[in-house]
CSV table of C-alpha atoms in Angstrom, one decimal:
chain,number,residue,atom,x,y,z
A,1,UNK,CA,-6.8,-39.7,1.4
A,2,UNK,CA,-9.6,-40.2,-0.9
A,3,UNK,CA,-10.1,-43.6,0.0
A,4,UNK,CA,-10.9,-42.7,3.8
A,5,UNK,CA,-12.9,-39.7,2.5
A,6,UNK,CA,-15.3,-43.3,0.2
A,7,UNK,CA,-15.7,-45.0,3.8
A,8,UNK,CA,-19.4,-44.7,4.3
A,9,UNK,CA,-19.4,-46.6,8.1
A,10,UNK,CA,-16.4,-44.1,9.1
A,11,UNK,CA,-18.1,-41.1,8.3
A,12,UNK,CA,-21.0,-42.6,10.2
A,13,UNK,CA,-19.0,-43.2,13.0
A,14,UNK,CA,-17.4,-40.1,13.9
A,15,UNK,CA,-20.4,-38.3,12.9
A,16,UNK,CA,-22.6,-40.4,14.9
A,17,UNK,CA,-19.6,-39.1,17.8
A,18,UNK,CA,-19.7,-35.7,16.8
A,19,UNK,CA,-24.0,-36.4,17.8
A,20,UNK,CA,-23.4,-37.5,20.5
A,21,UNK,CA,-20.6,-36.2,22.4
A,22,UNK,CA,-23.1,-32.9,21.3
A,23,UNK,CA,-25.9,-34.0,23.1
A,24,UNK,CA,-23.9,-34.8,26.5
A,25,UNK,CA,-23.2,-32.2,26.8
A,26,UNK,CA,-25.8,-30.0,26.1
A,27,UNK,CA,-27.5,-31.7,27.5
A,28,UNK,CA,-25.8,-31.9,31.4
A,29,UNK,CA,-24.5,-28.1,31.1
A,30,UNK,CA,-29.1,-27.6,30.9
A,31,UNK,CA,-29.0,-30.1,33.5
A,32,UNK,CA,-32.4,-30.3,36.1
A,33,UNK,CA,-34.6,-28.0,32.9
A,34,UNK,CA,-35.5,-30.0,30.4
A,35,UNK,CA,-36.7,-29.3,26.8
A,36,UNK,CA,-40.4,-29.8,26.3
A,37,UNK,CA,-39.6,-33.3,23.7
A,38,UNK,CA,-38.0,-34.8,27.4
A,39,UNK,CA,-40.9,-33.1,29.5
A,40,UNK,CA,-43.1,-35.4,27.3
A,41,UNK,CA,-41.0,-38.4,26.9
A,42,UNK,CA,-40.4,-38.4,31.0
A,43,UNK,CA,-44.0,-37.9,30.7
A,44,UNK,CA,-45.4,-41.5,28.8
A,45,UNK,CA,-43.3,-43.2,30.5
A,46,UNK,CA,-43.7,-42.9,34.1
A,47,UNK,CA,-47.8,-43.1,33.2
A,48,UNK,CA,-46.6,-46.5,32.2
A,49,UNK,CA,-44.3,-46.7,35.8
A,50,UNK,CA,-47.3,-46.0,37.7
A,51,UNK,CA,-49.5,-48.9,36.3
A,52,UNK,CA,-46.7,-51.5,37.6
A,53,UNK,CA,-45.7,-49.4,40.5
A,54,UNK,CA,-48.8,-48.8,41.7
A,55,UNK,CA,-49.7,-52.9,41.5
A,56,UNK,CA,-46.6,-53.5,43.5
A,57,UNK,CA,-47.0,-50.5,46.8
A,58,UNK,CA,-49.7,-51.9,47.9
A,59,UNK,CA,-49.1,-55.6,47.4
A,60,UNK,CA,-46.5,-54.6,49.6
A,61,UNK,CA,-48.3,-51.9,52.0
A,62,UNK,CA,-49.9,-55.4,52.5
A,63,UNK,CA,-47.2,-57.4,53.4
A,64,UNK,CA,-46.4,-55.0,55.7
A,65,UNK,CA,-48.6,-54.4,57.4
A,66,UNK,CA,-49.2,-58.3,57.7
A,67,UNK,CA,-45.9,-58.3,59.2
A,68,UNK,CA,-46.7,-55.0,61.0
A,69,UNK,CA,-49.7,-57.6,62.5
A,70,UNK,CA,-47.5,-59.9,64.3
A,71,UNK,CA,-46.2,-56.8,66.2
A,72,UNK,CA,-49.2,-55.6,67.8
A,73,UNK,CA,-49.1,-56.7,70.8
A,74,UNK,CA,-45.5,-56.5,71.9
A,75,UNK,CA,-46.5,-52.5,70.7
A,76,UNK,CA,-49.4,-51.9,72.6
A,77,UNK,CA,-47.9,-52.8,75.8
A,78,UNK,CA,-45.0,-50.9,75.1
A,79,UNK,CA,-47.7,-47.5,74.4
A,80,UNK,CA,-49.7,-48.0,76.8
A,81,UNK,CA,-46.3,-47.9,78.9
A,82,UNK,CA,-45.6,-43.6,76.8
A,83,UNK,CA,-49.4,-42.8,77.4
A,84,UNK,CA,-49.6,-42.0,80.5
A,85,UNK,CA,-45.7,-39.8,79.8
A,86,UNK,CA,-47.7,-38.2,76.3
A,87,UNK,CA,-50.1,-36.3,78.2
A,88,UNK,CA,-48.1,-35.2,80.4
A,89,UNK,CA,-45.6,-33.6,77.0
A,90,UNK,CA,-49.4,-33.0,75.2
A,91,UNK,CA,-49.8,-29.9,78.1
A,92,UNK,CA,-45.9,-28.3,77.4
A,93,UNK,CA,-46.7,-28.9,73.7
A,94,UNK,CA,-49.9,-26.9,74.2
A,95,UNK,CA,-47.8,-24.2,76.0
A,96,UNK,CA,-44.9,-23.7,74.2
A,97,UNK,CA,-46.9,-23.8,70.5
A,98,UNK,CA,-49.2,-21.0,72.6
A,99,UNK,CA,-45.8,-19.7,73.1
A,100,UNK,CA,-44.1,-19.6,70.6
A,101,UNK,CA,-46.9,-18.0,68.5
A,102,UNK,CA,-46.7,-15.1,70.3
A,103,UNK,CA,-43.0,-14.1,70.5
A,104,UNK,CA,-43.2,-14.8,66.6
A,105,UNK,CA,-46.7,-12.4,66.3
A,106,UNK,CA,-44.8,-9.5,68.5
A,107,UNK,CA,-41.6,-10.5,66.1
A,108,UNK,CA,-43.6,-9.7,63.3
A,109,UNK,CA,-42.0,-13.5,61.2
A,110,UNK,CA,-44.2,-14.0,58.7
A,111,UNK,CA,-42.4,-17.5,57.4
A,112,UNK,CA,-39.1,-18.7,59.0
A,113,UNK,CA,-37.1,-21.3,58.7
A,114,UNK,CA,-38.4,-24.0,60.1
A,115,UNK,CA,-41.7,-23.4,58.5
A,116,UNK,CA,-42.9,-25.6,55.6
A,117,UNK,CA,-46.1,-27.4,54.2
A,118,UNK,CA,-46.0,-29.7,52.6
A,119,UNK,CA,-47.2,-32.7,49.6
A,120,UNK,CA,-47.6,-35.8,48.9
A,121,UNK,CA,-45.9,-38.8,46.5
A,122,UNK,CA,-45.9,-42.4,44.9
A,123,UNK,CA,-42.6,-43.5,44.3
A,124,UNK,CA,-42.8,-44.8,40.2
A,125,UNK,CA,-39.4,-46.0,39.8
A,126,UNK,CA,-35.6,-45.7,40.6
A,127,UNK,CA,-32.7,-45.1,38.2
A,128,UNK,CA,-30.7,-48.6,37.3
A,129,UNK,CA,-27.6,-47.6,37.3
A,130,UNK,CA,-27.1,-46.2,41.0
A,131,UNK,CA,-24.2,-43.7,38.8
A,132,UNK,CA,-26.2,-41.0,39.5
A,133,UNK,CA,-28.9,-42.3,42.7
A,134,UNK,CA,-32.2,-40.9,41.5
A,135,UNK,CA,-36.2,-41.9,42.1
A,136,UNK,CA,-38.9,-40.4,39.9
A,137,UNK,CA,-42.2,-40.0,41.5
A,138,UNK,CA,-45.5,-39.2,40.8
A,139,UNK,CA,-45.9,-35.3,41.2
A,140,UNK,CA,-44.8,-32.6,39.3
A,141,UNK,CA,-44.8,-28.5,38.4
A,142,UNK,CA,-48.9,-29.5,38.1
A,143,UNK,CA,-48.7,-29.7,42.0
A,144,UNK,CA,-46.6,-26.9,42.4
A,145,UNK,CA,-43.3,-29.0,43.1
A,146,UNK,CA,-40.3,-26.4,41.3
A,147,UNK,CA,-36.6,-28.5,41.5
A,148,UNK,CA,-34.3,-27.5,44.8
A,149,UNK,CA,-37.4,-28.8,46.9
A,150,UNK,CA,-36.5,-31.6,49.5
A,151,UNK,CA,-38.3,-34.5,50.3
A,152,UNK,CA,-38.8,-36.3,53.2
A,153,UNK,CA,-39.4,-40.7,53.5
A,154,UNK,CA,-40.0,-41.8,56.8
A,155,UNK,CA,-39.5,-39.5,58.4
A,156,UNK,CA,-36.4,-38.7,57.8
A,157,UNK,CA,-34.1,-36.1,55.1
A,158,UNK,CA,-34.0,-38.1,51.5
A,159,UNK,CA,-33.3,-35.5,49.1
A,160,UNK,CA,-33.0,-32.9,47.1
A,161,UNK,CA,-36.0,-32.3,43.9
A,162,UNK,CA,-33.3,-31.6,40.9
A,163,UNK,CA,-35.6,-31.7,37.3
A,164,UNK,CA,-39.8,-31.1,37.0
A,165,UNK,CA,-42.4,-32.3,34.6
A,166,UNK,CA,-45.5,-31.5,34.0
A,167,UNK,CA,-46.8,-35.1,36.0
A,168,UNK,CA,-43.4,-36.7,37.4
A,169,UNK,CA,-39.9,-35.5,38.8
A,170,UNK,CA,-37.1,-36.3,39.6
A,171,UNK,CA,-35.1,-36.8,43.4
A,172,UNK,CA,-31.7,-36.9,44.0
A,173,UNK,CA,-31.2,-39.1,46.7
A,174,UNK,CA,-28.4,-38.3,49.4
A,175,UNK,CA,-27.2,-41.7,48.7
A,176,UNK,CA,-26.0,-40.4,45.3
A,177,UNK,CA,-22.5,-40.5,44.1
A,178,UNK,CA,-22.3,-37.0,43.2
A,179,UNK,CA,-21.6,-35.1,46.8
A,180,UNK,CA,-22.7,-31.0,44.5
A,181,UNK,CA,-26.2,-33.1,44.4
A,182,UNK,CA,-26.0,-34.1,48.5
A,183,UNK,CA,-24.6,-30.9,50.2
A,184,UNK,CA,-26.5,-29.8,52.6
A,185,UNK,CA,-26.3,-27.1,56.2
A,186,UNK,CA,-27.5,-29.7,58.9
A,187,UNK,CA,-27.2,-28.6,62.9
A,188,UNK,CA,-26.1,-31.1,66.1
A,189,UNK,CA,-28.3,-30.6,69.2
A,190,UNK,CA,-25.7,-31.3,72.1
A,191,UNK,CA,-26.9,-30.3,75.3
A,192,UNK,CA,-25.1,-27.0,76.1
A,193,UNK,CA,-24.3,-26.7,72.7
A,194,UNK,CA,-25.6,-27.0,68.5
A,195,UNK,CA,-23.0,-27.3,66.1
A,196,UNK,CA,-23.3,-26.2,62.1
A,197,UNK,CA,-22.1,-28.2,59.7
A,198,UNK,CA,-22.6,-29.6,56.8
A,199,UNK,CA,-23.7,-32.9,54.8
A,200,UNK,CA,-21.2,-34.0,52.0
A,201,UNK,CA,-21.6,-37.5,51.4
A,202,UNK,CA,-22.3,-41.2,51.8
A,203,UNK,CA,-20.0,-44.2,53.2
A,204,UNK,CA,-22.0,-47.3,51.0
A,205,UNK,CA,-20.1,-49.0,53.5
A,206,UNK,CA,-21.3,-48.0,56.4
A,207,UNK,CA,-23.9,-46.8,54.5
A,208,UNK,CA,-24.4,-43.7,57.1
A,209,UNK,CA,-24.1,-39.8,55.7
A,210,UNK,CA,-21.3,-37.6,56.2
A,211,UNK,CA,-20.9,-34.4,57.9
A,212,UNK,CA,-18.0,-32.4,57.8
A,213,UNK,CA,-17.1,-28.6,58.5
A,214,UNK,CA,-18.3,-28.8,61.8
A,215,UNK,CA,-17.8,-25.2,63.6
A,216,UNK,CA,-17.0,-26.4,67.2
A,217,UNK,CA,-14.1,-28.7,68.2
A,218,UNK,CA,-16.5,-30.0,71.4
A,219,UNK,CA,-17.4,-33.7,72.1
A,220,UNK,CA,-20.1,-34.5,70.2
A,221,UNK,CA,-22.1,-38.5,71.5
A,222,UNK,CA,-22.8,-40.7,69.6
A,223,UNK,CA,-26.9,-40.7,69.4
A,224,UNK,CA,-27.2,-37.4,68.6
A,225,UNK,CA,-29.7,-36.1,66.5
A,226,UNK,CA,-28.7,-34.6,63.7
A,227,UNK,CA,-31.5,-32.4,61.9
A,228,UNK,CA,-31.1,-29.3,59.4
A,229,UNK,CA,-29.8,-26.0,59.7
A,230,UNK,CA,-32.6,-24.1,57.4
A,231,UNK,CA,-28.7,-22.3,56.6
A,232,UNK,CA,-28.0,-23.7,52.5
A,233,UNK,CA,-31.6,-21.0,51.2
A,234,UNK,CA,-32.9,-24.6,50.2
A,235,UNK,CA,-34.2,-27.0,53.3
A,236,UNK,CA,-36.8,-25.4,56.1
A,237,UNK,CA,-34.5,-26.1,59.4
A,238,UNK,CA,-35.4,-27.9,61.7
A,239,UNK,CA,-36.3,-32.1,59.5
A,240,UNK,CA,-34.8,-35.0,60.7
A,241,UNK,CA,-31.2,-35.9,59.0
A,242,UNK,CA,-30.1,-39.4,61.4
A,243,UNK,CA,-28.3,-40.1,64.5
A,244,UNK,CA,-24.7,-39.8,65.3
A,245,UNK,CA,-22.6,-43.1,64.8
A,246,UNK,CA,-19.0,-42.8,64.8
A,247,UNK,CA,-17.2,-39.6,64.8
A,248,UNK,CA,-13.9,-39.4,64.1
A,249,UNK,CA,-11.1,-36.7,62.1
A,250,UNK,CA,-11.8,-35.2,57.8
A,251,UNK,CA,-9.6,-36.6,55.1
A,252,UNK,CA,-7.2,-33.5,56.8
A,253,UNK,CA,-6.8,-34.3,60.2
A,254,UNK,CA,-8.5,-31.0,60.6
A,255,UNK,CA,-11.9,-30.7,62.0
A,256,UNK,CA,-14.9,-33.6,63.0
A,257,UNK,CA,-15.9,-36.2,60.4
A,258,UNK,CA,-19.4,-37.3,61.7
A,259,UNK,CA,-21.4,-41.0,60.4
A,260,UNK,CA,-24.6,-39.5,60.6
A,261,UNK,CA,-27.4,-43.3,60.6
A,262,UNK,CA,-29.7,-42.2,58.2
A,263,UNK,CA,-33.7,-42.0,59.7
A,264,UNK,CA,-34.8,-43.7,56.9
A,265,UNK,CA,-33.8,-46.8,54.9
A,266,UNK,CA,-33.6,-45.9,51.4
A,267,UNK,CA,-32.9,-48.7,50.0
A,268,UNK,CA,-37.1,-48.8,50.9
A,269,UNK,CA,-38.6,-45.6,49.6
A,270,UNK,CA,-41.7,-46.2,47.3
A,271,UNK,CA,-44.0,-43.2,49.9
A,272,UNK,CA,-42.1,-39.5,50.4
A,273,UNK,CA,-43.4,-35.8,51.6
A,274,UNK,CA,-41.9,-32.9,49.9
A,275,UNK,CA,-41.5,-30.2,51.8
A,276,UNK,CA,-42.3,-26.3,50.0
A,277,UNK,CA,-40.6,-24.4,52.2
A,278,UNK,CA,-42.0,-20.6,53.6
A,279,UNK,CA,-39.2,-19.0,53.9
A,280,UNK,CA,-37.2,-17.2,51.0
A,281,UNK,CA,-35.5,-19.9,49.2
A,282,UNK,CA,-31.9,-18.8,47.0
A,283,UNK,CA,-31.9,-18.7,43.5
A,284,UNK,CA,-30.2,-21.9,42.5
A,285,UNK,CA,-27.5,-20.5,40.7
A,286,UNK,CA,-27.3,-18.5,44.0
A,287,UNK,CA,-26.8,-22.1,46.1
A,288,UNK,CA,-24.5,-23.6,43.7
A,289,UNK,CA,-22.4,-20.8,44.1
A,290,UNK,CA,-22.4,-21.2,48.1
A,291,UNK,CA,-21.5,-24.7,48.1
A,292,UNK,CA,-18.7,-24.4,46.4
A,293,UNK,CA,-18.0,-21.6,48.5
A,294,UNK,CA,-19.1,-24.2,51.4
A,295,UNK,CA,-16.8,-26.9,50.4
A,296,UNK,CA,-14.3,-25.0,50.2
B,1,UNK,CA,-49.2,-54.3,8.0
B,2,UNK,CA,-47.8,-57.4,9.3
B,3,UNK,CA,-44.4,-56.0,9.2
B,4,UNK,CA,-45.8,-53.3,11.3
B,5,UNK,CA,-47.2,-55.5,14.3
B,6,UNK,CA,-44.4,-57.4,14.4
B,7,UNK,CA,-42.5,-54.4,15.3
B,8,UNK,CA,-45.0,-53.1,17.2
B,9,UNK,CA,-44.2,-56.1,20.1
B,10,UNK,CA,-40.4,-55.9,20.3
B,11,UNK,CA,-40.8,-52.1,20.8
B,12,UNK,CA,-43.2,-52.7,23.5
B,13,UNK,CA,-40.6,-55.9,25.1
B,14,UNK,CA,-38.0,-53.2,25.0
B,15,UNK,CA,-41.0,-50.7,26.4
B,16,UNK,CA,-41.1,-53.6,29.3
B,17,UNK,CA,-37.3,-53.9,29.7
B,18,UNK,CA,-36.7,-50.0,30.6
B,19,UNK,CA,-39.5,-50.5,33.3
B,20,UNK,CA,-38.8,-53.4,34.2
B,21,UNK,CA,-35.6,-52.2,34.7
B,22,UNK,CA,-36.5,-48.9,36.8
B,23,UNK,CA,-39.0,-51.1,39.0
B,24,UNK,CA,-36.6,-53.6,39.7
B,25,UNK,CA,-33.9,-50.6,41.2
B,26,UNK,CA,-36.5,-50.5,43.2
B,27,UNK,CA,-38.0,-52.7,44.3
B,28,UNK,CA,-34.8,-55.1,45.3
B,29,UNK,CA,-33.1,-52.6,46.1
B,30,UNK,CA,-31.6,-54.2,49.1
B,31,UNK,CA,-31.3,-57.1,47.4
B,32,UNK,CA,-29.0,-55.6,45.0
B,33,UNK,CA,-26.7,-54.6,46.7
B,34,UNK,CA,-24.5,-57.5,48.3
B,35,UNK,CA,-21.8,-58.3,49.7
B,36,UNK,CA,-20.0,-59.4,46.4
B,37,UNK,CA,-20.5,-56.0,44.4
B,38,UNK,CA,-23.1,-54.6,43.3
B,39,UNK,CA,-25.5,-55.6,41.2
B,40,UNK,CA,-28.0,-53.6,38.0
B,41,UNK,CA,-30.7,-54.9,36.1
B,42,UNK,CA,-30.0,-54.8,32.2
B,43,UNK,CA,-32.8,-56.2,30.7
B,44,UNK,CA,-33.2,-53.2,28.1
B,45,UNK,CA,-29.8,-54.4,26.5
B,46,UNK,CA,-31.0,-58.2,27.0
B,47,UNK,CA,-34.1,-57.3,24.7
B,48,UNK,CA,-32.1,-54.9,22.3
B,49,UNK,CA,-29.8,-58.5,21.6
B,50,UNK,CA,-31.8,-61.2,21.4
B,51,UNK,CA,-33.9,-58.9,19.2
B,52,UNK,CA,-30.9,-57.8,16.7
B,53,UNK,CA,-30.8,-61.2,16.1
B,54,UNK,CA,-34.3,-60.9,14.6
B,55,UNK,CA,-34.8,-57.5,13.7
B,56,UNK,CA,-33.9,-56.1,10.8
B,57,UNK,CA,-30.0,-53.3,11.2
B,58,UNK,CA,-32.2,-49.8,10.4
B,59,UNK,CA,-35.4,-51.2,12.8
B,60,UNK,CA,-33.0,-52.4,15.7
B,61,UNK,CA,-30.5,-48.7,15.1
B,62,UNK,CA,-33.6,-47.0,15.9
B,63,UNK,CA,-34.8,-48.5,18.4
B,64,UNK,CA,-31.5,-48.9,20.4
B,65,UNK,CA,-31.2,-45.3,20.3
B,66,UNK,CA,-34.9,-44.5,20.9
B,67,UNK,CA,-34.6,-46.6,23.9
B,68,UNK,CA,-31.5,-45.4,25.5
B,69,UNK,CA,-32.8,-42.0,25.1
B,70,UNK,CA,-35.6,-42.4,27.2
B,71,UNK,CA,-33.2,-44.3,29.5
B,72,UNK,CA,-31.1,-40.9,29.8
B,73,UNK,CA,-34.4,-39.0,30.1
B,74,UNK,CA,-36.0,-41.0,32.6
B,75,UNK,CA,-34.2,-42.1,35.2
B,76,UNK,CA,-30.6,-40.7,34.3
B,77,UNK,CA,-32.1,-36.2,33.6
B,78,UNK,CA,-29.6,-36.0,30.4
B,79,UNK,CA,-28.9,-37.4,27.1
B,80,UNK,CA,-25.8,-39.6,25.1
B,81,UNK,CA,-25.0,-41.8,27.7
B,82,UNK,CA,-27.5,-44.7,26.6
B,83,UNK,CA,-28.4,-42.9,23.5
B,84,UNK,CA,-24.9,-44.0,21.9
B,85,UNK,CA,-24.4,-48.0,24.3
B,86,UNK,CA,-27.2,-49.0,22.8
B,87,UNK,CA,-26.7,-48.4,19.2
B,88,UNK,CA,-23.2,-49.9,19.9
B,89,UNK,CA,-24.6,-52.9,21.1
B,90,UNK,CA,-27.0,-53.7,18.9
B,91,UNK,CA,-24.1,-52.5,15.7
B,92,UNK,CA,-22.2,-55.1,17.6
B,93,UNK,CA,-24.7,-57.9,17.7
B,94,UNK,CA,-25.8,-57.6,14.2
B,95,UNK,CA,-21.7,-58.0,13.9
B,96,UNK,CA,-21.2,-61.0,15.9
B,97,UNK,CA,-25.3,-62.9,14.2
B,98,UNK,CA,-23.2,-63.1,11.3
B,99,UNK,CA,-20.8,-65.7,12.5
B,100,UNK,CA,-23.0,-66.5,15.2
B,101,UNK,CA,-26.8,-68.9,14.9
B,102,UNK,CA,-29.1,-67.8,17.6
B,103,UNK,CA,-28.4,-70.1,20.9
B,104,UNK,CA,-29.5,-69.2,24.8
B,105,UNK,CA,-25.4,-69.8,24.9
B,106,UNK,CA,-24.7,-67.3,22.1
B,107,UNK,CA,-28.0,-64.8,23.3
B,108,UNK,CA,-25.4,-65.7,27.2
B,109,UNK,CA,-22.4,-65.2,25.1
B,110,UNK,CA,-23.0,-61.8,23.4
B,111,UNK,CA,-25.2,-60.3,27.0
B,112,UNK,CA,-22.1,-61.0,28.3
B,113,UNK,CA,-19.7,-58.7,26.5
B,114,UNK,CA,-22.6,-56.0,25.1
B,115,UNK,CA,-22.7,-55.1,29.0
B,116,UNK,CA,-19.9,-54.5,29.5
B,117,UNK,CA,-19.5,-52.8,26.7
B,118,UNK,CA,-22.7,-50.2,28.2
B,119,UNK,CA,-21.1,-50.8,31.8
B,120,UNK,CA,-17.6,-49.2,30.4
B,121,UNK,CA,-19.0,-46.8,28.6
B,122,UNK,CA,-21.4,-45.9,31.4
B,123,UNK,CA,-17.6,-44.9,34.0
B,124,UNK,CA,-16.2,-43.9,31.4
B,125,UNK,CA,-18.7,-40.3,31.1
B,126,UNK,CA,-19.2,-40.3,34.7
B,127,UNK,CA,-16.0,-40.6,35.7
B,128,UNK,CA,-15.4,-37.7,32.6
B,129,UNK,CA,-18.2,-35.8,34.2
B,130,UNK,CA,-16.1,-35.8,37.7
B,131,UNK,CA,-20.0,-37.6,39.1
B,132,UNK,CA,-17.6,-40.8,40.1
B,133,UNK,CA,-14.4,-40.3,41.3
B,134,UNK,CA,-13.9,-44.6,41.8
B,135,UNK,CA,-11.2,-46.0,40.2
B,136,UNK,CA,-11.5,-48.1,36.6
B,137,UNK,CA,-10.5,-51.2,39.1
B,138,UNK,CA,-12.7,-50.7,41.6
B,139,UNK,CA,-15.4,-50.4,39.6
B,140,UNK,CA,-15.1,-54.1,38.3
B,141,UNK,CA,-14.7,-55.5,41.3
B,142,UNK,CA,-17.9,-53.7,42.7
B,143,UNK,CA,-20.4,-52.7,40.3
B,144,UNK,CA,-19.5,-55.1,37.0
B,145,UNK,CA,-18.9,-58.7,38.4
B,146,UNK,CA,-21.9,-58.7,39.8
B,147,UNK,CA,-23.9,-57.6,36.8
B,148,UNK,CA,-22.1,-59.9,35.0
B,149,UNK,CA,-22.6,-62.4,36.8
B,150,UNK,CA,-26.7,-61.8,37.0
B,151,UNK,CA,-27.3,-59.8,33.6
B,152,UNK,CA,-25.4,-63.3,32.3
B,153,UNK,CA,-29.0,-65.5,34.8
B,154,UNK,CA,-31.2,-63.7,33.4
B,155,UNK,CA,-30.5,-64.1,29.8
B,156,UNK,CA,-29.1,-67.6,30.4
B,157,UNK,CA,-32.6,-68.6,32.0
B,158,UNK,CA,-35.2,-66.1,30.2
B,159,UNK,CA,-33.6,-65.9,26.7
B,160,UNK,CA,-35.0,-68.9,25.7
B,161,UNK,CA,-39.0,-68.5,25.6
B,162,UNK,CA,-38.4,-64.7,24.3
B,163,UNK,CA,-36.3,-66.7,21.7
B,164,UNK,CA,-39.5,-68.7,21.0
B,165,UNK,CA,-41.7,-65.5,21.6
B,166,UNK,CA,-40.1,-63.7,18.2
B,167,UNK,CA,-39.2,-66.4,16.2
B,168,UNK,CA,-43.8,-67.8,15.9
B,169,UNK,CA,-44.2,-63.6,16.4
B,170,UNK,CA,-42.5,-64.1,13.0
B,171,UNK,CA,-42.8,-66.9,11.4
B,172,UNK,CA,-47.1,-65.9,12.0
B,173,UNK,CA,-46.4,-63.0,10.0
B,174,UNK,CA,-44.6,-65.1,7.6
B,175,UNK,CA,-47.6,-67.3,7.2
B,176,UNK,CA,-50.1,-64.4,6.6
């Protein structure tokens, strides 16, 4: 027995093992609320990350600008054709906006589910291991970010802020493996009705988001637009998520499962827009309980 | 004083590798998702292995733990995954360097072993925490194989230059 305790390496190994399990347990249970030392390390690393990402983003932008320039002639013809249509739509929009404003005043609504303001940010780095598909952005709580805010890129919803440091933050993308991090209440607007459901996963083979728990058995057509419904308490209503690419039965064969082609290319996220919902937001603990109920 | 300079260069090399991994993952995300599996850039693991062949055990174990901590907190958000696996990789390299000499082939061999170890530990922890539900077989096919191939080639191509750089720095320090 004595020889085991005299073995210095064995004791070091055991103590290290207990230490690593301990910090893993502690930090995983406190995910999203990094202690001060972690926030400092994250911010220092993100400053160095910016030194690399800024010139590379600028260079990428230059290449895509050159690429866009080649398509300008074709695009110009298309846009001219759409210009007449746009004038009619503009007039219609003005009428609808003023009507909407009057109706809101009448109902005395201060902040509806669709109201939000935005904060722009740049992606500094992406988690290389992809177990949790996360990006690091150059905006933090000094810019007004808080956990749970929705994040958009190229006009499509891409994820949610999960950790906020003073000058940087982490955003978990909808493509991550962790189902609980993906839950987003969404709606599909059909001609005669609106279907509600929950986005609860990502199919890597199809490269499509999965929407389940759909409230109706109505036929869903491919190409229909999917937007956020604003019902989960975190994401504002009306953010574009994508379009329906395929409809099938869910794993139990009871409800419909909709595959959504995302509006954003998740493999090319360089700039983001953080959405600050103006309507009352549920706190994180209530939200996790809600999503658990929804998933059941 | 020269020792300090030598250690600082090792720290800068490891820090650059951590940033490089995140940068590669972000800039070439679509390229890394290949038809034969997902490629995960692990230049930090390769750098720890090369440096462990030349630096003292105590310094490398400490540095591996520190850079594991940065990797955990900066990219993952919770601690322990890379902190533990990087220390194991440094220890494994230190144990193997007693029996193999540092050259391109031995770096590549230890690189493959080290990356396998890191990926297995990360997969095991993610399974336990139910962040992933993929089977071990699928993990081997969809992630490990492509990652080993990519990082093996990177080690084969770049290890010689890193080796020269480190050897020069150490020799310069000794001459002064």
